[in-house]
Amino acid sequence: MDTSQIQTTNVSTVNNRTGLKSRNKVFKVLRTYPMILVGGLMVFTLLLIAIFAPLIATHNPITQYPTGISDIGAPKGPNSEFIFGADSIGRDVFSRVIYGTRVSLEVGIFASLISLFIGVTLGVVSGYFGKWVDMVIMRITDTMLAFPFLLFVIALVAVLKPSITNVFIAIGVLGWAMMTRIVRGEVLKVKELEYVQSAKALGASNFVIIFKEILPNVVAPVIVMGTLLVGQNIMLEAALSFLGIGIQPPTASWGNMLQDGMNTYQIAPWLIYLPGFALLWATLGFNLLGDGLRDWLDPTVGN
């Protein structure tokens, strides 16, 4: 065997050992923190449903089917054609819930990204520069936290006019305050550490210090808070749609499906069962995942 073959074999062996160690570490984390596994599987299921909605749905979610209404004008219950029944105007409940997953994840994820961007930016600037910059940003943050969040979002959505884009913009733009406080607190601790002081002594610019020394060390609470925010924002979108100022019909949303079902739940209870369960599944999944990540990434917990 020549030298090149020996080197190739050695590299392959090292790669296999590294991959095995990585897999063992992942399995150890999942065994130690089962909430990450359970929450991750629940969230992954939602992502698959959203991606493959056209393949999973049995009907068009906005088409009104005459066969979905009984002879007396009431929605038909679960049957061979509509496995979870039809709504008050003959639309397939199952297909609407499937497509509603896309709406909920879109609003939840994009609104959270907006909040994270604003919150992390303001938190880092406030904590790192301090003095009057910190005072101004914190007073604005206190003002945002003083307002009832739901009422604030309702007012902004009413001004912007209800739509998917405006809903996640409104939620995201108004949901950054708590993230700002969390990041600011982490930055205040990190910037006093020796390696940050060393970087300053060596003449590193503020930009380099923030992006190379501080941000990587505050990413853990950002990941946790971002995960929890998605579940919170999904619930908030459902609340807005339930009140009639969120996602507007005929677009499928779990919130407007629940609102529609409330009018006929005594004779057609299936109209609220499936969207209610979907909303519970989504919020519980993201909360479990966020709690598991918090326990894993928390430096005060032994890993």
Short mmCIF file of C-alpha atoms in Angstrom, two decimals:
data_model
loop_
_atom_site.label_atom_id
_atom_site.label_comp_id
_atom_site.label_asym_id
_atom_site.label_seq_id
_atom_site.Cartn_x
_atom_site.Cartn_y
_atom_site.Cartn_z
CA MET A 1 0.00 0.00 0.00
CA ASP A 2 1.53 3.34 -1.02
CA THR A 3 1.64 6.54 1.06
CA SER A 4 -1.40 8.17 -0.60
CA GLN A 5 -3.57 5.13 0.13
CA ILE A 6 -2.43 5.09 3.77
CA GLN A 7 -3.25 8.82 4.13
CA THR A 8 -6.68 8.32 2.55
CA THR A 9 -7.41 5.43 4.92
CA ASN A 10 -6.30 7.48 7.93
CA VAL A 11 -8.47 10.45 6.92
CA SER A 12 -11.45 8.15 6.39
CA THR A 13 -10.94 6.57 9.81
CA VAL A 14 -10.73 9.96 11.50
CA ASN A 15 -13.90 11.15 9.72
CA ASN A 16 -15.78 8.02 10.76
CA ARG A 17 -14.69 8.44 14.37
CA THR A 18 -15.67 12.12 14.33
CA GLY A 19 -19.08 11.30 12.86
CA LEU A 20 -19.62 8.57 15.44
CA LYS A 21 -18.73 10.94 18.29
CA SER A 22 -21.11 13.57 16.91
CA ARG A 23 -23.97 11.07 16.68
CA ASN A 24 -23.26 9.81 20.19
CA LYS A 25 -23.31 13.39 21.47
CA VAL A 26 -26.66 14.06 19.77
CA PHE A 27 -28.16 10.87 21.22
CA LYS A 28 -26.84 11.80 24.67
CA VAL A 29 -28.47 15.24 24.48
CA LEU A 30 -31.79 13.74 23.37
CA ARG A 31 -31.68 11.16 26.19
CA THR A 32 -30.79 13.76 28.78
CA TYR A 33 -33.32 16.35 27.59
CA PRO A 34 -36.32 14.43 26.19
CA MET A 35 -38.32 17.63 25.75
CA ILE A 36 -36.00 18.54 22.86
CA LEU A 37 -36.83 15.23 21.18
CA VAL A 38 -40.59 15.44 21.78
CA GLY A 39 -40.87 19.12 20.89
CA GLY A 40 -38.58 18.71 17.89
CA LEU A 41 -40.65 15.83 16.51
CA MET A 42 -43.86 17.84 16.96
CA VAL A 43 -42.38 20.86 15.18
CA PHE A 44 -40.88 18.67 12.45
CA THR A 45 -44.33 17.14 11.86
CA LEU A 46 -45.79 20.61 11.37
CA LEU A 47 -43.04 21.53 8.92
CA LEU A 48 -43.69 18.38 6.87
CA ILE A 49 -47.43 19.10 6.82
CA ALA A 50 -46.81 22.68 5.67
CA ILE A 51 -44.37 21.64 2.95
CA PHE A 52 -46.45 18.77 1.59
CA ALA A 53 -49.89 20.35 2.14
CA PRO A 54 -50.98 19.89 -1.50
CA LEU A 55 -50.22 16.16 -1.25
CA ILE A 56 -51.84 15.67 2.16
CA ALA A 57 -55.01 17.70 1.67
CA THR A 58 -57.92 15.76 0.19
CA HIS A 59 -59.80 18.80 -1.18
CA ASN A 60 -59.27 22.39 -2.23
CA PRO A 61 -59.38 24.36 1.04
CA ILE A 62 -61.42 27.27 -0.31
CA THR A 63 -63.86 25.39 -2.58
CA GLN A 64 -67.44 25.13 -1.36
CA TYR A 65 -68.76 21.63 -2.02
CA PRO A 66 -72.55 21.19 -2.24
CA THR A 67 -72.09 17.65 -0.90
CA GLY A 68 -70.72 19.14 2.32
CA ILE A 69 -74.11 20.57 3.25
CA SER A 70 -77.02 18.38 4.34
CA ASP A 71 -80.57 18.68 3.03
CA ILE A 72 -81.54 20.87 5.99
CA GLY A 73 -78.63 23.27 5.36
CA ALA A 74 -76.40 22.05 8.19
CA PRO A 75 -72.72 21.10 7.67
CA LYS A 76 -72.14 17.39 7.25
CA GLY A 77 -70.12 15.54 9.84
CA PRO A 78 -67.17 13.21 9.22
CA ASN A 79 -67.89 10.79 6.38
CA SER A 80 -66.14 8.95 3.57
CA GLU A 81 -65.83 12.14 1.48
CA PHE A 82 -64.93 14.60 4.24
CA ILE A 83 -62.97 12.66 6.85
CA PHE A 84 -63.30 15.43 9.45
CA GLY A 85 -66.55 16.86 8.17
CA ALA A 86 -67.35 20.06 6.31
CA ASP A 87 -67.84 23.61 7.60
CA SER A 88 -70.93 25.81 7.46
CA ILE A 89 -70.53 26.56 3.74
CA GLY A 90 -69.35 23.12 2.59
CA ARG A 91 -65.56 23.45 2.73
CA ASP A 92 -63.48 20.46 3.83
CA VAL A 93 -62.31 20.96 7.43
CA PHE A 94 -59.33 18.61 7.16
CA SER A 95 -57.90 20.36 4.09
CA ARG A 96 -58.37 23.79 5.65
CA VAL A 97 -56.50 22.73 8.79
CA ILE A 98 -53.67 21.34 6.65
CA TYR A 99 -53.31 24.58 4.69
CA GLY A 100 -53.81 26.57 7.88
CA THR A 101 -50.54 25.05 9.10
CA ARG A 102 -48.72 27.02 6.42
CA VAL A 103 -50.31 30.28 7.53
CA SER A 104 -49.58 29.68 11.21
CA LEU A 105 -45.93 28.76 10.64
CA GLU A 106 -45.42 31.64 8.22
CA VAL A 107 -46.76 34.18 10.68
CA GLY A 108 -45.07 32.58 13.69
CA ILE A 109 -41.62 32.24 12.13
CA PHE A 110 -41.42 35.53 10.22
CA ALA A 111 -42.86 37.57 13.10
CA SER A 112 -40.31 35.97 15.43
CA LEU A 113 -37.44 36.75 13.05
CA ILE A 114 -38.49 40.42 12.92
CA SER A 115 -38.73 40.59 16.72
CA LEU A 116 -35.36 38.85 17.11
CA PHE A 117 -33.62 41.18 14.69
CA ILE A 118 -34.93 44.32 16.38
CA GLY A 119 -34.55 42.96 19.90
CA VAL A 120 -31.02 41.61 19.47
CA THR A 121 -29.83 44.78 17.72
CA LEU A 122 -31.22 47.12 20.37
CA GLY A 123 -30.15 44.84 23.22
CA VAL A 124 -26.54 44.62 22.02
CA VAL A 125 -26.29 48.36 21.36
CA SER A 126 -27.86 49.19 24.72
CA GLY A 127 -25.76 46.78 26.75
CA TYR A 128 -22.44 47.40 25.00
CA PHE A 129 -22.41 51.20 24.70
CA GLY A 130 -24.33 51.97 27.90
CA LYS A 131 -24.66 55.56 29.19
CA TRP A 132 -27.27 57.71 27.42
CA VAL A 133 -27.71 55.13 24.63
CA ASP A 134 -28.70 52.53 27.20
CA MET A 135 -31.02 54.97 28.97
CA VAL A 136 -32.88 55.94 25.79
CA ILE A 137 -33.31 52.37 24.53
CA MET A 138 -34.42 51.09 27.94
CA ARG A 139 -37.02 53.84 28.37
CA ILE A 140 -38.44 53.00 24.93
CA THR A 141 -38.44 49.32 25.92
CA ASP A 142 -40.22 50.10 29.19
CA THR A 143 -42.83 52.06 27.27
CA MET A 144 -43.44 49.14 24.91
CA LEU A 145 -43.78 46.73 27.82
CA ALA A 146 -46.22 49.07 29.59
CA PHE A 147 -48.81 48.77 26.82
CA PRO A 148 -51.10 45.71 26.68
CA PHE A 149 -49.42 43.80 23.84
CA LEU A 150 -52.57 42.29 22.31
CA LEU A 151 -54.38 45.64 22.21
CA PHE A 152 -51.31 47.26 20.65
CA VAL A 153 -51.19 44.60 17.92
CA ILE A 154 -54.93 44.88 17.28
CA ALA A 155 -54.60 48.65 16.82
CA LEU A 156 -51.66 48.33 14.42
CA VAL A 157 -53.29 45.57 12.36
CA ALA A 158 -56.45 47.67 12.12
CA VAL A 159 -54.38 50.56 10.74
CA LEU A 160 -52.44 48.38 8.28
CA LYS A 161 -55.52 46.41 7.16
CA PRO A 162 -55.72 42.65 7.82
CA SER A 163 -53.50 40.39 5.68
CA ILE A 164 -50.89 37.70 6.28
CA THR A 165 -48.02 40.12 5.65
CA ASN A 166 -49.43 42.88 7.82
CA VAL A 167 -50.22 40.47 10.64
CA PHE A 168 -46.68 39.13 10.99
CA ILE A 169 -45.20 42.62 10.49
CA ALA A 170 -47.40 44.01 13.27
CA ILE A 171 -46.61 41.13 15.65
CA GLY A 172 -42.90 41.24 14.84
CA VAL A 173 -42.48 45.01 15.09
CA LEU A 174 -44.22 45.15 18.47
CA GLY A 175 -42.79 41.97 19.99
CA TRP A 176 -39.13 42.87 20.46
CA ALA A 177 -39.12 44.49 23.91
CA MET A 178 -38.60 41.38 26.06
CA MET A 179 -35.84 40.13 23.76
CA THR A 180 -34.09 43.49 24.10
CA ARG A 181 -34.07 43.20 27.88
CA ILE A 182 -32.76 39.62 27.80
CA VAL A 183 -29.96 40.37 25.32
CA ARG A 184 -28.97 43.56 27.14
CA GLY A 185 -28.58 41.61 30.38
CA GLU A 186 -26.38 39.00 28.70
CA VAL A 187 -24.23 41.66 27.01
CA LEU A 188 -23.70 43.48 30.32
CA LYS A 189 -22.23 40.26 31.75
CA VAL A 190 -20.19 39.24 28.71
CA LYS A 191 -18.57 42.60 28.01
CA GLU A 192 -16.86 42.55 31.41
CA LEU A 193 -15.17 39.21 30.79
CA GLU A 194 -11.40 39.02 30.29
CA TYR A 195 -11.37 38.04 26.62
CA VAL A 196 -13.53 41.06 25.71
CA GLN A 197 -11.29 43.38 27.73
CA SER A 198 -8.26 41.82 26.03
CA ALA A 199 -9.76 42.49 22.60
CA LYS A 200 -10.31 46.13 23.57
CA ALA A 201 -6.74 46.41 24.85
CA LEU A 202 -5.42 45.05 21.55
CA GLY A 203 -7.28 47.81 19.71
CA ALA A 204 -10.11 45.81 18.18
CA SER A 205 -12.97 47.96 16.88
CA ASN A 206 -16.41 47.94 18.47
CA PHE A 207 -17.77 46.22 15.38
CA VAL A 208 -15.26 43.36 15.66
CA ILE A 209 -15.79 42.98 19.40
CA ILE A 210 -19.57 42.86 19.06
CA PHE A 211 -19.65 40.35 16.20
CA LYS A 212 -16.70 38.14 17.17
CA GLU A 213 -16.66 38.25 20.96
CA ILE A 214 -20.11 39.20 22.25
CA LEU A 215 -22.76 37.93 19.83
CA PRO A 216 -21.52 34.30 19.79
CA ASN A 217 -21.82 34.24 23.58
CA VAL A 218 -25.39 35.54 23.76
CA VAL A 219 -26.77 33.30 21.03
CA ALA A 220 -28.08 30.65 23.45
CA PRO A 221 -30.83 32.77 25.05
CA VAL A 222 -31.68 34.17 21.61
CA ILE A 223 -32.28 30.65 20.24
CA VAL A 224 -34.42 29.72 23.22
CA MET A 225 -36.44 32.92 23.18
CA GLY A 226 -36.88 32.71 19.41
CA THR A 227 -38.30 29.20 19.67
CA LEU A 228 -40.74 30.21 22.39
CA LEU A 229 -41.72 33.31 20.40
CA VAL A 230 -42.84 31.19 17.44
CA GLY A 231 -45.39 29.35 19.59
CA GLN A 232 -46.54 32.59 21.18
CA ASN A 233 -46.95 34.28 17.79
CA ILE A 234 -48.91 31.34 16.37
CA MET A 235 -51.33 31.69 19.27
CA LEU A 236 -51.50 35.46 18.78
CA GLU A 237 -52.27 35.09 15.06
CA ALA A 238 -55.08 32.66 15.92
CA ALA A 239 -56.47 35.16 18.42
CA LEU A 240 -56.44 37.97 15.86
CA SER A 241 -58.09 35.77 13.24
CA PHE A 242 -60.67 34.61 15.78
CA LEU A 243 -61.53 38.26 16.44
CA GLY A 244 -61.88 38.87 12.69
CA ILE A 245 -58.92 41.23 12.27
CA GLY A 246 -56.27 38.67 11.36
CA ILE A 247 -56.18 36.34 8.36
CA GLN A 248 -59.31 36.94 6.34
CA PRO A 249 -61.52 34.27 4.71
CA PRO A 250 -61.42 32.41 2.42
CA THR A 251 -57.74 31.89 3.39
CA ALA A 252 -57.58 29.01 5.85
CA SER A 253 -56.43 29.92 9.35
CA TRP A 254 -56.91 28.00 12.56
CA GLY A 255 -58.19 31.16 14.21
CA ASN A 256 -60.90 31.99 11.67
CA MET A 257 -61.87 28.31 11.56
CA LEU A 258 -62.46 28.39 15.32
CA GLN A 259 -64.45 31.60 14.95
CA ASP A 260 -66.58 30.04 12.23
CA GLY A 261 -67.07 26.89 14.31
CA MET A 262 -68.23 28.84 17.37
CA ASN A 263 -71.42 29.78 15.55
CA THR A 264 -72.48 26.17 15.01
CA TYR A 265 -70.48 24.15 17.56
CA GLN A 266 -73.64 22.85 19.25
CA ILE A 267 -74.75 21.04 16.10
CA ALA A 268 -71.33 20.64 14.47
CA PRO A 269 -68.67 20.29 17.20
CA TRP A 270 -66.12 18.86 14.75
CA LEU A 271 -65.62 22.38 13.42
CA ILE A 272 -63.61 23.33 16.50
CA TYR A 273 -62.03 20.00 17.42
CA LEU A 274 -59.43 19.71 14.66
CA PRO A 275 -58.28 23.38 14.44
CA GLY A 276 -58.21 23.51 18.24
CA PHE A 277 -56.05 20.39 18.41
CA ALA A 278 -53.75 21.76 15.68
CA LEU A 279 -53.29 24.99 17.62
CA LEU A 280 -52.57 23.03 20.80
CA TRP A 281 -50.07 20.80 18.97
CA ALA A 282 -48.17 23.77 17.50
CA THR A 283 -47.91 25.85 20.66
CA LEU A 284 -47.07 22.83 22.82
CA GLY A 285 -44.42 21.63 20.36
CA PHE A 286 -42.57 24.95 20.22
CA ASN A 287 -42.86 25.45 23.98
CA LEU A 288 -41.47 21.97 24.71
CA LEU A 289 -38.64 22.52 22.24
CA GLY A 290 -37.85 25.93 23.72
CA ASP A 291 -37.89 24.62 27.30
CA GLY A 292 -35.65 21.70 26.33
CA LEU A 293 -33.18 23.99 24.58
CA ARG A 294 -33.16 26.30 27.60
CA ASP A 295 -32.28 23.43 29.94
CA TRP A 296 -29.56 22.21 27.58
CA LEU A 297 -27.99 25.59 26.85
CA ASP A 298 -28.30 26.98 30.38
CA PRO A 299 -24.75 27.09 31.76
CA THR A 300 -26.04 26.56 35.31
CA VAL A 301 -27.35 23.10 34.33
CA GLY A 302 -24.86 20.25 34.15
CA ASN A 303 -24.60 18.81 30.64
#
